[in-house]
Structure formats: C-alpha cells, structure tokens
PDB file of C-alpha atoms in Angstrom:
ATOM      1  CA  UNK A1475      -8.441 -61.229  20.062  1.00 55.00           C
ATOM      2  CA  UNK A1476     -10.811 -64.108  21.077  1.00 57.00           C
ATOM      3  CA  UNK A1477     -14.497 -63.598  22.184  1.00 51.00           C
ATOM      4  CA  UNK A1478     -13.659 -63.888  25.437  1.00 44.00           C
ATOM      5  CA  UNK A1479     -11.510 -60.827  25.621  1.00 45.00           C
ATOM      6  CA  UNK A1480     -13.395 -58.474  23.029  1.00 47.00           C
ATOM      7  CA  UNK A1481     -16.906 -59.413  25.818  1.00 42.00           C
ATOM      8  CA  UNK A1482     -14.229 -58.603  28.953  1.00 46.00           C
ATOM      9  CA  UNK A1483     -13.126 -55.632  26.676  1.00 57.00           C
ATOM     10  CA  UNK A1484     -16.454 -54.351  25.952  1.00 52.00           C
ATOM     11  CA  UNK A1485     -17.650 -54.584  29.599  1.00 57.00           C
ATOM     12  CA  UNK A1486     -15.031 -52.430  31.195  1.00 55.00           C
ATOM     13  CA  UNK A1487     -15.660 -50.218  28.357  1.00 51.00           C
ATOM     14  CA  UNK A1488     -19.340 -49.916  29.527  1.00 50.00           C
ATOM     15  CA  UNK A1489     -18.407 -49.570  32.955  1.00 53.00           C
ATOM     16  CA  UNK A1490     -15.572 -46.626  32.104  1.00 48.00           C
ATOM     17  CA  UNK A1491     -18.601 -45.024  30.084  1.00 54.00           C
ATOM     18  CA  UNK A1492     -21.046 -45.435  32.861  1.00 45.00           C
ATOM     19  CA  UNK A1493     -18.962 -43.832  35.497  1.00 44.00           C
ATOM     20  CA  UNK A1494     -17.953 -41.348  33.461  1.00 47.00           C
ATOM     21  CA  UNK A1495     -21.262 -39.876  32.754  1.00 44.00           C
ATOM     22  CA  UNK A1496     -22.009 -40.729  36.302  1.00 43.00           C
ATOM     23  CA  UNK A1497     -19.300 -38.464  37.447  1.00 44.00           C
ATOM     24  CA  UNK A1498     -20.406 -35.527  35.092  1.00 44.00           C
ATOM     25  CA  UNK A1499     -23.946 -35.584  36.316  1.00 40.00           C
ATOM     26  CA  UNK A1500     -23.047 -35.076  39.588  1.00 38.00           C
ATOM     27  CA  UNK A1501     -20.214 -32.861  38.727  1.00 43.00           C
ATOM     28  CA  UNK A1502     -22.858 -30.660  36.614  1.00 42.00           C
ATOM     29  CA  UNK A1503     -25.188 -30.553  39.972  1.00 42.00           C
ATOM     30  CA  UNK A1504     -22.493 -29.080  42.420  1.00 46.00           C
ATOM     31  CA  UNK A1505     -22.520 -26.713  39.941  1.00 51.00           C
ATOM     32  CA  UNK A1506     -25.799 -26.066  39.916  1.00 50.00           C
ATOM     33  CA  UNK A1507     -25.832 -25.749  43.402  1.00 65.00           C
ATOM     34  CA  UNK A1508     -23.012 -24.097  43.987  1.00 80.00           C
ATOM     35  CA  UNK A1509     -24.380 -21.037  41.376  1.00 88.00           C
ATOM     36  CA  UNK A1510     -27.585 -21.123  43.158  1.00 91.00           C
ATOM     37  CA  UNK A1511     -26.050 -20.591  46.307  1.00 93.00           C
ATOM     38  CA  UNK A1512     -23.581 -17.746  45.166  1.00 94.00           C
ATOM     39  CA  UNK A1513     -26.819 -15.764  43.656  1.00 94.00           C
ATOM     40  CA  UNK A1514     -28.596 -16.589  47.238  1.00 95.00           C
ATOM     41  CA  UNK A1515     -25.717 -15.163  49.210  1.00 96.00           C
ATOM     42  CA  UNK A1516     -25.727 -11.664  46.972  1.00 96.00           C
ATOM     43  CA  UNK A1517     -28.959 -11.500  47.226  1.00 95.00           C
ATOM     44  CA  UNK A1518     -28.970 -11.409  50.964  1.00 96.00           C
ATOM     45  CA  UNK A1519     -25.980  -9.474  51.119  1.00 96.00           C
ATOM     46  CA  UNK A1520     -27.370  -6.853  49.072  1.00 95.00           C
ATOM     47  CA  UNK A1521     -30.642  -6.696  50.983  1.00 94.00           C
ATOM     48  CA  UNK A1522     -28.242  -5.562  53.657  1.00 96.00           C
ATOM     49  CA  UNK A1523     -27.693  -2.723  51.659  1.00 94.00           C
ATOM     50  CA  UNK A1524     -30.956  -2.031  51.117  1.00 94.00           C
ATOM     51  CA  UNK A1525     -31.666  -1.795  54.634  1.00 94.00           C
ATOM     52  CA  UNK A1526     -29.373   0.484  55.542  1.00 93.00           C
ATOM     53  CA  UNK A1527     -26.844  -2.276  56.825  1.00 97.00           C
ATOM     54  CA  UNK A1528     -23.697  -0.996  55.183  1.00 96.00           C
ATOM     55  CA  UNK A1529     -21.460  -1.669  58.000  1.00 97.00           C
ATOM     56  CA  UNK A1530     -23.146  -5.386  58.420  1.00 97.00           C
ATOM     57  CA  UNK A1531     -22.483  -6.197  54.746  1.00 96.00           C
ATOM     58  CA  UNK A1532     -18.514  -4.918  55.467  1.00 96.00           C
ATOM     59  CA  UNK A1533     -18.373  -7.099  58.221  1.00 96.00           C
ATOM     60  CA  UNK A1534     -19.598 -10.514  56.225  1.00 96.00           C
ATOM     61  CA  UNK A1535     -17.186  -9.320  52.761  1.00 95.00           C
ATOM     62  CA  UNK A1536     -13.720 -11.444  52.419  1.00 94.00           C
ATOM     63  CA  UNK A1537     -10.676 -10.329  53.870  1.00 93.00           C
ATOM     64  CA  UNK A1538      -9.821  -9.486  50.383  1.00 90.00           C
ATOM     65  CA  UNK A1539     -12.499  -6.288  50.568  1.00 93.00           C
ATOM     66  CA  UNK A1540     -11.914  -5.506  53.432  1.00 95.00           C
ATOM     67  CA  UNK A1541      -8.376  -4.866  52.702  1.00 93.00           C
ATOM     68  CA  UNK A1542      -9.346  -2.864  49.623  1.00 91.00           C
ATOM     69  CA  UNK A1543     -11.696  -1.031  51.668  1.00 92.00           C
ATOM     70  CA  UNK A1544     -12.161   0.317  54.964  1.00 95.00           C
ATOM     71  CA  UNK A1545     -15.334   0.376  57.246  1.00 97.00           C
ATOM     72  CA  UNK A1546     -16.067   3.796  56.344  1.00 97.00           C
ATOM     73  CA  UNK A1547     -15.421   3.894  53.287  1.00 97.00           C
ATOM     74  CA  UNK A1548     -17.575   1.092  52.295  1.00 96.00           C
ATOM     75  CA  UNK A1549     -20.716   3.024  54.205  1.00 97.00           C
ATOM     76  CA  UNK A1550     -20.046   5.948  52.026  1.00 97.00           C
ATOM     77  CA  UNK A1551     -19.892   4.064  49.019  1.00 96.00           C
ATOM     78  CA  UNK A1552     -23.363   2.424  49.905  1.00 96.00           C
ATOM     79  CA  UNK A1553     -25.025   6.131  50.678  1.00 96.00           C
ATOM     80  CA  UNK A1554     -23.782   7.269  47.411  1.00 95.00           C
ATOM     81  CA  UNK A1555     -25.415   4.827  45.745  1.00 94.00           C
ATOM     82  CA  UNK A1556     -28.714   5.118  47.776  1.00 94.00           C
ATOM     83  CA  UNK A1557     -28.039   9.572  46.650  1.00 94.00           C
ATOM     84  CA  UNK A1558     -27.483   8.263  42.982  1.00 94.00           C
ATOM     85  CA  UNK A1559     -30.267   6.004  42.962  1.00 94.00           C
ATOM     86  CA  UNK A1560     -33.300   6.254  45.592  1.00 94.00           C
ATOM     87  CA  UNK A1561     -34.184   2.680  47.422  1.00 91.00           C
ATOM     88  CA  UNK A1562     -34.890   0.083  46.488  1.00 90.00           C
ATOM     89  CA  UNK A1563     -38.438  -0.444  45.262  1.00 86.00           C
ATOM     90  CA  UNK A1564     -38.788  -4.277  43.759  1.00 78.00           C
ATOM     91  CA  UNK A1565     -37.352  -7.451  43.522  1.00 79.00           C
ATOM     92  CA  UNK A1566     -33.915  -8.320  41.811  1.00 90.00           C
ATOM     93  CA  UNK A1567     -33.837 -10.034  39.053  1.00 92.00           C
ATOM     94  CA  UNK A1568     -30.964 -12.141  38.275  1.00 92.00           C
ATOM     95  CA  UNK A1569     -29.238 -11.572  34.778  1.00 93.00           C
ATOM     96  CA  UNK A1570     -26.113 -13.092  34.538  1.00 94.00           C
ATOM     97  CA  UNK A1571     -23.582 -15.150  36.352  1.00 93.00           C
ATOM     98  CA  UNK A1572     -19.132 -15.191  35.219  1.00 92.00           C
ATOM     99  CA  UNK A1573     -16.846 -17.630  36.710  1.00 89.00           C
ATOM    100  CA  UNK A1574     -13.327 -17.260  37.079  1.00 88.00           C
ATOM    101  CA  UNK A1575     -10.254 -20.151  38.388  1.00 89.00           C
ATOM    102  CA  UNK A1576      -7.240 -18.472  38.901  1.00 86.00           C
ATOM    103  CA  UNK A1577      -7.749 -15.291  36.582  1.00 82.00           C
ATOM    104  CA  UNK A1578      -4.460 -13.484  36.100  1.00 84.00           C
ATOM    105  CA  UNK A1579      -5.734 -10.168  37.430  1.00 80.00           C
ATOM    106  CA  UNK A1580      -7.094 -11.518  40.374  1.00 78.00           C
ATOM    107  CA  UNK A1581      -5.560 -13.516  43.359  1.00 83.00           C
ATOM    108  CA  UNK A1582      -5.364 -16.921  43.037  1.00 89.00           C
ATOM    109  CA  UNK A1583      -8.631 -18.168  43.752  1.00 89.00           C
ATOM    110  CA  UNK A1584     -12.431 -18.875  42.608  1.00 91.00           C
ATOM    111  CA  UNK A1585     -14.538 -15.788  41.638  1.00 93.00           C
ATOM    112  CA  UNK A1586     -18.089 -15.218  40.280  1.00 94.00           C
ATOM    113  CA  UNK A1587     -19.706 -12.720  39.987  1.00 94.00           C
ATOM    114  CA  UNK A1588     -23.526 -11.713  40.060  1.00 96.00           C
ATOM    115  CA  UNK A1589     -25.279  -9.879  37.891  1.00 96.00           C
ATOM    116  CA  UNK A1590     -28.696  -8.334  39.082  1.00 96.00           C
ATOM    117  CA  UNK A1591     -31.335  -5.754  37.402  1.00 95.00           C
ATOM    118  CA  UNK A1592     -32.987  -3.725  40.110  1.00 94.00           C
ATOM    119  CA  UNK A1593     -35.866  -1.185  40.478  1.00 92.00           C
ATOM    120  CA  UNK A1594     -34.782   2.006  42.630  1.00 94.00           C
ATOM    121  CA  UNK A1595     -36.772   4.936  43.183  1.00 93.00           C
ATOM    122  CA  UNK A1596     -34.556   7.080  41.041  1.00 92.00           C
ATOM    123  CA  UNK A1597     -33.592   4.491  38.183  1.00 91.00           C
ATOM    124  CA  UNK A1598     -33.338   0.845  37.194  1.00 92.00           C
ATOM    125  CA  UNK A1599     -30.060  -0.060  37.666  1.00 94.00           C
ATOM    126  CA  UNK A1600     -27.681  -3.141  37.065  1.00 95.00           C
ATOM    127  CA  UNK A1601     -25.957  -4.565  40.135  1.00 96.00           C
ATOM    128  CA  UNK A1602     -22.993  -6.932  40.132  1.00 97.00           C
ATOM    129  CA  UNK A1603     -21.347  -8.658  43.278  1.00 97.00           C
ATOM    130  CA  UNK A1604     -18.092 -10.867  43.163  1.00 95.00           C
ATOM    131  CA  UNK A1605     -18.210 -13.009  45.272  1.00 96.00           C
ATOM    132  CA  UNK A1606     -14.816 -15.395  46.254  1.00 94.00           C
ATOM    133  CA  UNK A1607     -15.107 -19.449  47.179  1.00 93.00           C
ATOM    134  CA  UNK A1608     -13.522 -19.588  50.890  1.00 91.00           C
ATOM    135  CA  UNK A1609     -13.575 -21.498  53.284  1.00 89.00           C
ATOM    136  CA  UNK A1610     -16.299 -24.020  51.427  1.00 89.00           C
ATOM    137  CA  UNK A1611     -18.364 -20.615  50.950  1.00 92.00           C
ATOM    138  CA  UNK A1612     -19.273 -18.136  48.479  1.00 95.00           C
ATOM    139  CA  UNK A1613     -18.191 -14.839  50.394  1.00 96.00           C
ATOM    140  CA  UNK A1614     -18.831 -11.138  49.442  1.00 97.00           C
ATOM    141  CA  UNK A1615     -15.656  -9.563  47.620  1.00 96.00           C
ATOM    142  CA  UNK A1616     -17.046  -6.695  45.870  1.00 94.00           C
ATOM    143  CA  UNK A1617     -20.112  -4.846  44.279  1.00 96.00           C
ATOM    144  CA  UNK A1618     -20.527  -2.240  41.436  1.00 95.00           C
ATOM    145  CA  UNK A1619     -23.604  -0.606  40.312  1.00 95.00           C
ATOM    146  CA  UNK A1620     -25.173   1.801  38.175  1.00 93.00           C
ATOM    147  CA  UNK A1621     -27.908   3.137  36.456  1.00 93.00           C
ATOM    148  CA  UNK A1622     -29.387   1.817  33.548  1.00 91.00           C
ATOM    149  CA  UNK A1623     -29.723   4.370  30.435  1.00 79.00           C
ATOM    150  CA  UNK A1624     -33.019   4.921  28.790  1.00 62.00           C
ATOM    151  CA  UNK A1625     -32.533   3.653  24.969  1.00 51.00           C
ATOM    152  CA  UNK A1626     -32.437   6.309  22.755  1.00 51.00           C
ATOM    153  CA  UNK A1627     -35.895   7.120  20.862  1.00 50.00           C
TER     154      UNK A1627
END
C-alpha cells in the first residue's frame, strides 16, 4: 500500500476511534442519568408511603402492579409494613441498584430495581422497588421490605 493510502487509512481509523469513544461517553451518561432518575422516582414514591399515601403510590405503579395487585390490597400491604416496622424516622440511603433487559421471568421489558436502607421506629430495614422503563419513564412495579437482623454477638 502506498503512503497515500496507509495516511487515508490511518485517518478514518482515527475518526472510527473518535466516534466510538464519543458514542460510549454519552452512552455511559444516559446511564447515569437514567439510574439517577430511577433512584429519584423510588424515592418519591416511597415517601408516599411514608405519608400514609398508599392508595396515591397504587395509582402512579405500572399497569403491570396493578394487575398483580388490587387497590386494597396494596393499602394493606403498606399498613402491615408500617405494624411490622413503625415510621419512618430518617433518610434513605441508597445501597444498590440491578438492571434487567428482557429477563426470562419477567415480561419483556426494562427493570431495575432499588435498593434502600431505612431507619423506622421499630427497626432498620432494607427496602427494594422495581421499577419498569415505560413510556420514556421509570414507573413503580413493585416493592419488598423487611427488617434488618441484628448481627449475632
């Protein structure tokens, strides 16, 4: 190959490399922003909760929860978990965040969830919210809790 191809060569080389990590910068921020915006969206969802807002948090979950679970039943499952655990008494602290394409146990889809640890009255306790991308939004799909156990002396 003569000089004049291996420079032409190089230079789309550099430019292929260039928009490459171009791409994966900004790639690697949606990401970023889309994770901060699924823990800012179970955060206020669960502040619903600790408001006594049940029936408000229902109403903003995913068709997908709400099919799962009705009105109801969702506000009991909420007052349980006040019983079980007291109020809330300080801020959540986030712990841990798992993403999931198309997971073979779940509907076809994007899922994260949320993992909080939270002081309650009663106990600290770990909190976790799945949350589903739809409709160019992270939307409530779920939420599990419980108590965190003392480690043994």
């Amino acid at each position: 190959m003569d000089k004049l191809h291996q420079m032409v060569s190089f230079k789309g080389l550099v430019k292929l490399i260039l928009l490459f990590v171009v791409s994966m910068s900004l790639s690697a921020s949606a990401m970023a922003q889309s994770a901060d915006a699924a823990i800012s969206v179970a955060r206020q969802w669960l502040t619903l909760a600790d408001t006594d807002q049940a029936g408000q948090m229902w109403e903003q979950s995913s068709t997908l929860m709400k099919s799962q679970s009705d009105r109801n039943t969702w506000i009991g499952y909420i007052g349980d978990m006040h019983t079980q655990l007291g109020r809330s008494l300080d801020a959540r602290v986030w712990q841990a965040m798992e993403h999931q394409i198309d997971h073979p146990d779940l509907p076809r889809g994007e899922f994260v969830s949320v993992t909080f640890v939270s002081g309650y009255a009663k106990a600290r306790a770990w909190e976790k919210v799945a949350l589903v991308w739809q409709d160019e939004r992270w939307v409530p799909v779920g939420y599990q809790y419980g108590p965190i156990e003392a480690a043994a002396k």
